[in-house]
Amino acid sequence: MTRKHGTRAGVLLVGALLFAVMTTTAAVAQSARPAAGEAVTPGLNGPEGELSFGLWYSEAEEFSATTGFTQHRIGGRDDSLAMGLSLSRYATSAHVTLTDPDFYESPYARVLSFAIRSYEPGATQAGDYTFTQAEALIGFSRALDPRRSIGFGAGFTRSTLDDRDSLPEFLAAYVESVGEEINDAFVYADYVWDARLSEGWQRRGPRVSLNTQLGRAGDTSYGLAYLRGEYRAPFGERFELRTHGAVGLGDTLSDGPFPVLRSFAAGGPGSVRGFAEGTLGPQSPVPGSSDVAYPGGQFSVLAGLEAATPLDREQKIFGMAYFDIGNVYETAADYDGGALRRSVGIGISWASPIGPLSLFVSEPIDPKDGDEVSRLQFGLGLRF
């Protein structure tokens, strides 16, 4: 959440807590809830279980290692049990998930999830504090028809801030108002309409998703909504065009401050490439240093246009050119079209044998003073 000027991007605490998993963009915090539109398939015709290990790299978290296993047909049923552990320089998390793909022989899939997480600033960040979280969630999802699906559920998150030294001003103000321990009970509902059709490697048509969440963090009730859409269309035989946009809105529904851990964030792959992950929007001073924190905001606007083409016969390597635009604002009333950040760039993605690899070279258009520019960004995933 904080970073030292002149150093490469480290973990951004708020962005990590939103999981977005950000990269997605700064969406409504999804936790481990089953996403509408994503089928839950426990591999009934596959192996009884799997064991996985992984090594991942992203600009925000740098390198992280993961391990986990999944066991199918628990107790002779079609339920599956998954456990996982993730370790990085800045964060540690563990989860247990129990999935029933046809809850009581119904068309609904049910997920029970339990997770613990710990985040702290790394060597490239200022401050000396730690966030820990424990979360429990129950979620359901089902397909309404081949194009439409829904998801809904409820959860509870307990967050604790270990204030050992210094905090960014916005976080210190929030802790002074609500305390170092925050209990957050929430319900959510998701909807997906996906009318995309495949035409060889190309796809044509729209996809729209809406994620909503109502919760109470401490003594403050809040609401979140995130609307995202895209349209894909072939352009000749060699290119696919994709236009996309997203709007996120959060607000309080009672007296009290908006929960900072539910803020939207933007910047980096998945939002506005060419800017360091999670660094767009408001900034907050860090007492006793020249560093700044990036608290995100309650209103997010993102959009873009992308053209992609396969570079190999197997259609596993794709080149692309893109235009991104967007920003995050403290509230919707603070929206200013002149503050939108823009960038253009080229990239390459490869579904390699060891995992996905992506590389982007971007040029921000008219960056402002204080912007954290990151012209070269890449991600690597290795699973074995």
Short mmCIF file of N, CA and C in Angstrom, two decimals, residues 3-118:
data_model
loop_
_atom_site.label_atom_id
_atom_site.label_comp_id
_atom_site.label_asym_id
_atom_site.label_seq_id
_atom_site.Cartn_x
_atom_site.Cartn_y
_atom_site.Cartn_z
N ARG A 3 4.89 2.70 -0.85
CA ARG A 3 6.03 2.35 -1.67
C ARG A 3 7.02 3.49 -1.63
N LYS A 4 8.29 3.17 -1.76
CA LYS A 4 9.34 4.17 -1.77
C LYS A 4 9.57 4.65 -3.18
N HIS A 5 9.65 5.96 -3.38
CA HIS A 5 9.88 6.50 -4.70
C HIS A 5 11.22 6.02 -5.23
N GLY A 6 11.23 5.66 -6.51
CA GLY A 6 12.46 5.21 -7.14
C GLY A 6 12.68 3.72 -7.04
N THR A 7 11.85 3.02 -6.33
CA THR A 7 11.97 1.56 -6.25
C THR A 7 10.90 0.93 -7.09
N ARG A 8 11.10 -0.33 -7.48
CA ARG A 8 10.08 -1.00 -8.28
C ARG A 8 8.93 -1.42 -7.40
N ALA A 9 7.82 -1.72 -8.04
CA ALA A 9 6.58 -1.94 -7.30
C ALA A 9 6.72 -3.07 -6.32
N GLY A 10 6.30 -2.85 -5.10
CA GLY A 10 6.18 -3.90 -4.10
C GLY A 10 4.72 -4.22 -3.92
N VAL A 11 4.43 -4.98 -2.89
CA VAL A 11 3.04 -5.30 -2.65
C VAL A 11 2.30 -4.06 -2.21
N LEU A 12 1.09 -3.91 -2.64
CA LEU A 12 0.22 -2.82 -2.23
C LEU A 12 -0.83 -3.45 -1.33
N LEU A 13 -0.77 -3.12 -0.06
CA LEU A 13 -1.52 -3.87 0.93
C LEU A 13 -3.01 -3.88 0.65
N VAL A 14 -3.58 -2.73 0.36
CA VAL A 14 -5.02 -2.71 0.11
C VAL A 14 -5.35 -3.54 -1.12
N GLY A 15 -4.54 -3.40 -2.18
CA GLY A 15 -4.80 -4.18 -3.39
C GLY A 15 -4.75 -5.67 -3.12
N ALA A 16 -3.80 -6.08 -2.29
CA ALA A 16 -3.70 -7.50 -1.96
C ALA A 16 -4.92 -7.95 -1.17
N LEU A 17 -5.36 -7.14 -0.22
CA LEU A 17 -6.49 -7.53 0.58
C LEU A 17 -7.77 -7.63 -0.24
N LEU A 18 -7.84 -6.90 -1.34
CA LEU A 18 -9.01 -6.98 -2.22
C LEU A 18 -8.89 -8.14 -3.18
N PHE A 19 -7.71 -8.74 -3.28
CA PHE A 19 -7.46 -9.84 -4.22
C PHE A 19 -7.73 -9.46 -5.64
N ALA A 20 -7.68 -8.74 -5.93
CA ALA A 20 -7.90 -8.48 -7.25
C ALA A 20 -7.51 -8.65 -8.03
N VAL A 21 -7.51 -10.99 -6.82
CA VAL A 21 -7.18 -11.46 -6.62
C VAL A 21 -7.12 -10.41 -7.20
N MET A 22 -6.27 -7.91 -7.46
CA MET A 22 -6.60 -6.72 -8.27
C MET A 22 -6.46 -7.01 -9.71
N THR A 23 -5.84 -7.41 -9.95
CA THR A 23 -5.56 -7.62 -11.32
C THR A 23 -6.77 -7.73 -12.08
N THR A 24 -7.44 -8.08 -11.55
CA THR A 24 -8.66 -7.88 -12.23
C THR A 24 -8.97 -6.54 -12.09
N THR A 25 -8.40 -6.04 -11.84
CA THR A 25 -9.15 -4.80 -11.86
C THR A 25 -9.57 -4.61 -10.47
N ALA A 26 -9.98 -3.69 -10.11
CA ALA A 26 -10.41 -3.45 -8.77
C ALA A 26 -11.87 -3.75 -8.68
N ALA A 27 -12.18 -4.98 -8.49
CA ALA A 27 -13.58 -5.37 -8.45
C ALA A 27 -14.07 -5.49 -7.03
N VAL A 28 -15.34 -5.79 -6.89
CA VAL A 28 -15.88 -6.09 -5.57
C VAL A 28 -15.10 -7.27 -5.00
N ALA A 29 -14.71 -7.17 -3.75
CA ALA A 29 -13.93 -8.25 -3.14
C ALA A 29 -14.72 -9.55 -3.20
N GLN A 30 -14.15 -10.55 -3.85
CA GLN A 30 -14.89 -11.78 -4.12
C GLN A 30 -14.56 -12.88 -3.11
N SER A 31 -13.47 -12.76 -2.40
CA SER A 31 -13.01 -13.81 -1.50
C SER A 31 -12.96 -15.13 -2.27
N ALA A 32 -13.41 -16.21 -1.65
CA ALA A 32 -13.36 -17.50 -2.32
C ALA A 32 -14.72 -17.90 -2.86
N ARG A 33 -15.62 -16.95 -3.00
CA ARG A 33 -16.97 -17.28 -3.36
C ARG A 33 -17.05 -17.86 -4.76
N PRO A 34 -17.96 -18.79 -5.01
CA PRO A 34 -18.09 -19.37 -6.35
C PRO A 34 -18.63 -18.33 -7.31
N ALA A 35 -17.94 -18.11 -8.41
CA ALA A 35 -18.33 -17.06 -9.34
C ALA A 35 -19.46 -17.53 -10.23
N ALA A 36 -20.44 -16.65 -10.42
CA ALA A 36 -21.49 -16.96 -11.37
C ALA A 36 -20.88 -17.11 -12.74
N GLY A 37 -21.32 -18.10 -13.46
CA GLY A 37 -20.79 -18.32 -14.80
C GLY A 37 -19.63 -19.27 -14.86
N GLU A 38 -19.13 -19.71 -13.70
CA GLU A 38 -18.03 -20.65 -13.68
C GLU A 38 -18.54 -21.97 -13.13
N ALA A 39 -18.51 -22.99 -13.96
CA ALA A 39 -19.00 -24.30 -13.53
C ALA A 39 -18.09 -24.89 -12.47
N VAL A 40 -18.67 -25.56 -11.51
CA VAL A 40 -17.91 -26.25 -10.48
C VAL A 40 -17.88 -27.72 -10.84
N THR A 41 -16.75 -28.21 -11.29
CA THR A 41 -16.64 -29.58 -11.76
C THR A 41 -15.57 -30.31 -10.95
N PRO A 42 -15.94 -31.26 -10.13
CA PRO A 42 -14.98 -31.94 -9.27
C PRO A 42 -14.22 -33.06 -9.95
N GLY A 43 -14.35 -33.20 -11.23
CA GLY A 43 -13.58 -34.21 -11.93
C GLY A 43 -14.05 -35.62 -11.63
N LEU A 44 -15.34 -35.85 -11.74
CA LEU A 44 -15.87 -37.16 -11.39
C LEU A 44 -15.35 -38.25 -12.31
N ASN A 45 -14.98 -37.89 -13.50
CA ASN A 45 -14.44 -38.88 -14.43
C ASN A 45 -12.91 -38.83 -14.48
N GLY A 46 -12.33 -38.05 -13.60
CA GLY A 46 -10.88 -37.90 -13.60
C GLY A 46 -10.28 -38.58 -12.40
N PRO A 47 -9.10 -38.15 -11.98
CA PRO A 47 -8.41 -38.78 -10.86
C PRO A 47 -9.12 -38.50 -9.54
N GLU A 48 -8.81 -39.32 -8.54
CA GLU A 48 -9.39 -39.14 -7.21
C GLU A 48 -8.87 -37.88 -6.55
N GLY A 49 -7.70 -37.42 -6.90
CA GLY A 49 -7.14 -36.23 -6.29
C GLY A 49 -5.95 -35.70 -7.07
N GLU A 50 -5.57 -34.48 -6.75
CA GLU A 50 -4.41 -33.88 -7.40
C GLU A 50 -3.56 -33.17 -6.35
N LEU A 51 -2.27 -33.14 -6.61
CA LEU A 51 -1.32 -32.41 -5.79
C LEU A 51 -0.61 -31.42 -6.69
N SER A 52 -0.54 -30.17 -6.27
CA SER A 52 0.06 -29.15 -7.13
C SER A 52 1.05 -28.29 -6.36
N PHE A 53 2.03 -27.79 -7.09
CA PHE A 53 2.98 -26.81 -6.58
C PHE A 53 3.09 -25.71 -7.63
N GLY A 54 3.38 -24.52 -7.21
CA GLY A 54 3.45 -23.44 -8.18
C GLY A 54 4.44 -22.36 -7.77
N LEU A 55 4.95 -21.67 -8.77
CA LEU A 55 5.80 -20.50 -8.58
C LEU A 55 5.27 -19.42 -9.49
N TRP A 56 4.96 -18.25 -8.94
CA TRP A 56 4.29 -17.20 -9.69
C TRP A 56 5.04 -15.88 -9.53
N TYR A 57 4.90 -15.05 -10.53
CA TYR A 57 5.48 -13.71 -10.44
C TYR A 57 4.46 -12.69 -10.94
N SER A 58 4.32 -11.60 -10.20
CA SER A 58 3.54 -10.45 -10.65
C SER A 58 4.24 -9.21 -10.12
N GLU A 59 3.93 -8.08 -10.75
CA GLU A 59 4.59 -6.84 -10.34
C GLU A 59 4.28 -6.50 -8.90
N ALA A 60 3.05 -6.75 -8.47
CA ALA A 60 2.64 -6.35 -7.13
C ALA A 60 3.24 -7.23 -6.06
N GLU A 61 3.22 -8.57 -6.25
CA GLU A 61 3.67 -9.47 -5.20
C GLU A 61 5.04 -10.04 -5.45
N GLU A 62 5.65 -9.72 -6.60
CA GLU A 62 6.91 -10.33 -6.97
C GLU A 62 6.73 -11.85 -6.97
N PHE A 63 7.68 -12.60 -6.45
CA PHE A 63 7.57 -14.06 -6.51
C PHE A 63 6.77 -14.61 -5.33
N SER A 64 5.94 -15.59 -5.62
CA SER A 64 5.21 -16.28 -4.57
C SER A 64 5.17 -17.76 -4.92
N ALA A 65 5.12 -18.58 -3.89
CA ALA A 65 5.06 -20.04 -4.07
C ALA A 65 3.75 -20.54 -3.52
N THR A 66 3.16 -21.52 -4.20
CA THR A 66 1.90 -22.09 -3.75
C THR A 66 1.99 -23.61 -3.74
N THR A 67 1.23 -24.21 -2.87
CA THR A 67 1.10 -25.66 -2.85
C THR A 67 -0.32 -25.99 -2.41
N GLY A 68 -0.83 -27.10 -2.87
CA GLY A 68 -2.18 -27.47 -2.50
C GLY A 68 -2.53 -28.86 -3.00
N PHE A 69 -3.64 -29.38 -2.50
CA PHE A 69 -4.13 -30.66 -3.00
C PHE A 69 -5.65 -30.62 -3.02
N THR A 70 -6.21 -31.42 -3.90
CA THR A 70 -7.66 -31.56 -4.02
C THR A 70 -8.01 -33.04 -3.97
N GLN A 71 -8.98 -33.39 -3.15
CA GLN A 71 -9.44 -34.77 -3.03
C GLN A 71 -10.90 -34.82 -3.47
N HIS A 72 -11.19 -35.65 -4.47
CA HIS A 72 -12.55 -35.78 -4.98
C HIS A 72 -13.27 -36.94 -4.30
N ARG A 73 -14.60 -36.93 -4.46
CA ARG A 73 -15.46 -38.00 -3.98
C ARG A 73 -15.26 -38.27 -2.48
N ILE A 74 -15.36 -37.19 -1.72
CA ILE A 74 -15.23 -37.30 -0.28
C ILE A 74 -16.41 -38.10 0.28
N GLY A 75 -16.13 -39.12 1.09
CA GLY A 75 -17.18 -39.92 1.70
C GLY A 75 -18.04 -40.65 0.69
N GLY A 76 -17.49 -40.95 -0.49
CA GLY A 76 -18.24 -41.64 -1.51
C GLY A 76 -19.22 -40.77 -2.25
N ARG A 77 -19.23 -39.47 -1.96
CA ARG A 77 -20.11 -38.55 -2.65
C ARG A 77 -19.33 -37.81 -3.73
N ASP A 78 -20.01 -36.86 -4.40
CA ASP A 78 -19.32 -36.11 -5.44
C ASP A 78 -18.70 -34.82 -4.90
N ASP A 79 -18.66 -34.68 -3.55
CA ASP A 79 -18.01 -33.53 -2.95
C ASP A 79 -16.50 -33.59 -3.17
N SER A 80 -15.86 -32.42 -3.14
CA SER A 80 -14.40 -32.37 -3.23
C SER A 80 -13.87 -31.44 -2.15
N LEU A 81 -12.69 -31.76 -1.66
CA LEU A 81 -12.02 -30.99 -0.62
C LEU A 81 -10.72 -30.46 -1.18
N ALA A 82 -10.48 -29.16 -1.02
CA ALA A 82 -9.25 -28.54 -1.49
C ALA A 82 -8.61 -27.77 -0.35
N MET A 83 -7.28 -27.87 -0.26
CA MET A 83 -6.51 -27.13 0.73
C MET A 83 -5.32 -26.51 0.02
N GLY A 84 -4.96 -25.29 0.42
CA GLY A 84 -3.85 -24.62 -0.25
C GLY A 84 -3.10 -23.69 0.67
N LEU A 85 -1.85 -23.42 0.31
CA LEU A 85 -0.98 -22.53 1.06
C LEU A 85 -0.21 -21.68 0.06
N SER A 86 -0.15 -20.37 0.31
CA SER A 86 0.59 -19.46 -0.55
C SER A 86 1.54 -18.63 0.30
N LEU A 87 2.80 -18.52 -0.16
CA LEU A 87 3.83 -17.78 0.56
C LEU A 87 4.52 -16.83 -0.39
N SER A 88 4.70 -15.59 0.04
CA SER A 88 5.49 -14.64 -0.73
C SER A 88 6.27 -13.78 0.23
N ARG A 89 7.05 -12.88 -0.33
CA ARG A 89 7.85 -11.98 0.49
C ARG A 89 6.98 -11.10 1.37
N TYR A 90 5.75 -10.86 0.95
CA TYR A 90 4.90 -9.92 1.64
C TYR A 90 3.66 -10.55 2.26
N ALA A 91 3.29 -11.73 1.88
CA ALA A 91 2.00 -12.26 2.30
C ALA A 91 2.06 -13.76 2.51
N THR A 92 1.20 -14.22 3.42
CA THR A 92 1.00 -15.64 3.66
C THR A 92 -0.50 -15.89 3.73
N SER A 93 -0.97 -16.93 3.07
CA SER A 93 -2.39 -17.25 3.15
C SER A 93 -2.57 -18.76 3.08
N ALA A 94 -3.65 -19.23 3.69
CA ALA A 94 -4.01 -20.64 3.65
C ALA A 94 -5.52 -20.73 3.57
N HIS A 95 -6.02 -21.76 2.88
CA HIS A 95 -7.46 -21.89 2.74
C HIS A 95 -7.86 -23.37 2.71
N VAL A 96 -9.09 -23.61 3.10
CA VAL A 96 -9.73 -24.92 2.99
C VAL A 96 -11.08 -24.70 2.34
N THR A 97 -11.38 -25.45 1.29
CA THR A 97 -12.63 -25.27 0.54
C THR A 97 -13.29 -26.63 0.33
N LEU A 98 -14.58 -26.70 0.64
CA LEU A 98 -15.37 -27.91 0.42
C LEU A 98 -16.45 -27.57 -0.61
N THR A 99 -16.47 -28.32 -1.73
CA THR A 99 -17.38 -28.03 -2.83
C THR A 99 -18.32 -29.19 -3.08
N ASP A 100 -19.58 -28.88 -3.21
CA ASP A 100 -20.60 -29.85 -3.61
C ASP A 100 -21.21 -29.34 -4.91
N PRO A 101 -20.95 -30.00 -6.05
CA PRO A 101 -21.39 -29.47 -7.34
C PRO A 101 -22.89 -29.56 -7.58
N ASP A 102 -23.61 -30.38 -6.80
CA ASP A 102 -25.07 -30.45 -6.93
C ASP A 102 -25.66 -30.60 -5.53
N PHE A 103 -25.70 -29.49 -4.83
CA PHE A 103 -26.10 -29.45 -3.43
C PHE A 103 -27.46 -30.10 -3.24
N TYR A 104 -27.49 -31.20 -2.47
CA TYR A 104 -28.72 -31.96 -2.23
C TYR A 104 -29.44 -32.26 -3.54
N GLU A 105 -28.65 -32.68 -4.54
CA GLU A 105 -29.17 -33.06 -5.86
C GLU A 105 -29.92 -31.92 -6.55
N SER A 106 -29.56 -30.69 -6.21
CA SER A 106 -30.19 -29.52 -6.82
C SER A 106 -29.29 -28.99 -7.93
N PRO A 107 -29.77 -28.02 -8.72
CA PRO A 107 -28.92 -27.43 -9.76
C PRO A 107 -27.89 -26.45 -9.20
N TYR A 108 -27.85 -26.27 -7.90
CA TYR A 108 -26.92 -25.33 -7.29
C TYR A 108 -25.63 -26.02 -6.85
N ALA A 109 -24.52 -25.34 -7.10
CA ALA A 109 -23.24 -25.76 -6.53
C ALA A 109 -23.03 -24.98 -5.23
N ARG A 110 -22.52 -25.67 -4.21
CA ARG A 110 -22.28 -25.02 -2.94
C ARG A 110 -20.80 -25.06 -2.59
N VAL A 111 -20.29 -23.96 -2.06
CA VAL A 111 -18.91 -23.89 -1.62
C VAL A 111 -18.86 -23.40 -0.18
N LEU A 112 -18.13 -24.12 0.66
CA LEU A 112 -17.79 -23.68 2.02
C LEU A 112 -16.30 -23.37 2.02
N SER A 113 -15.94 -22.20 2.48
CA SER A 113 -14.54 -21.80 2.42
C SER A 113 -14.11 -21.16 3.73
N PHE A 114 -12.90 -21.50 4.15
CA PHE A 114 -12.28 -20.93 5.34
C PHE A 114 -10.86 -20.52 4.97
N ALA A 115 -10.47 -19.30 5.35
CA ALA A 115 -9.16 -18.80 4.95
C ALA A 115 -8.57 -17.93 6.04
N ILE A 116 -7.24 -17.93 6.13
CA ILE A 116 -6.50 -17.00 6.98
C ILE A 116 -5.42 -16.36 6.12
N ARG A 117 -5.15 -15.08 6.37
CA ARG A 117 -4.19 -14.35 5.56
C ARG A 117 -3.41 -13.38 6.45
N SER A 118 -2.19 -13.08 6.05
CA SER A 118 -1.36 -12.11 6.75
C SER A 118 -0.58 -11.30 5.73
#
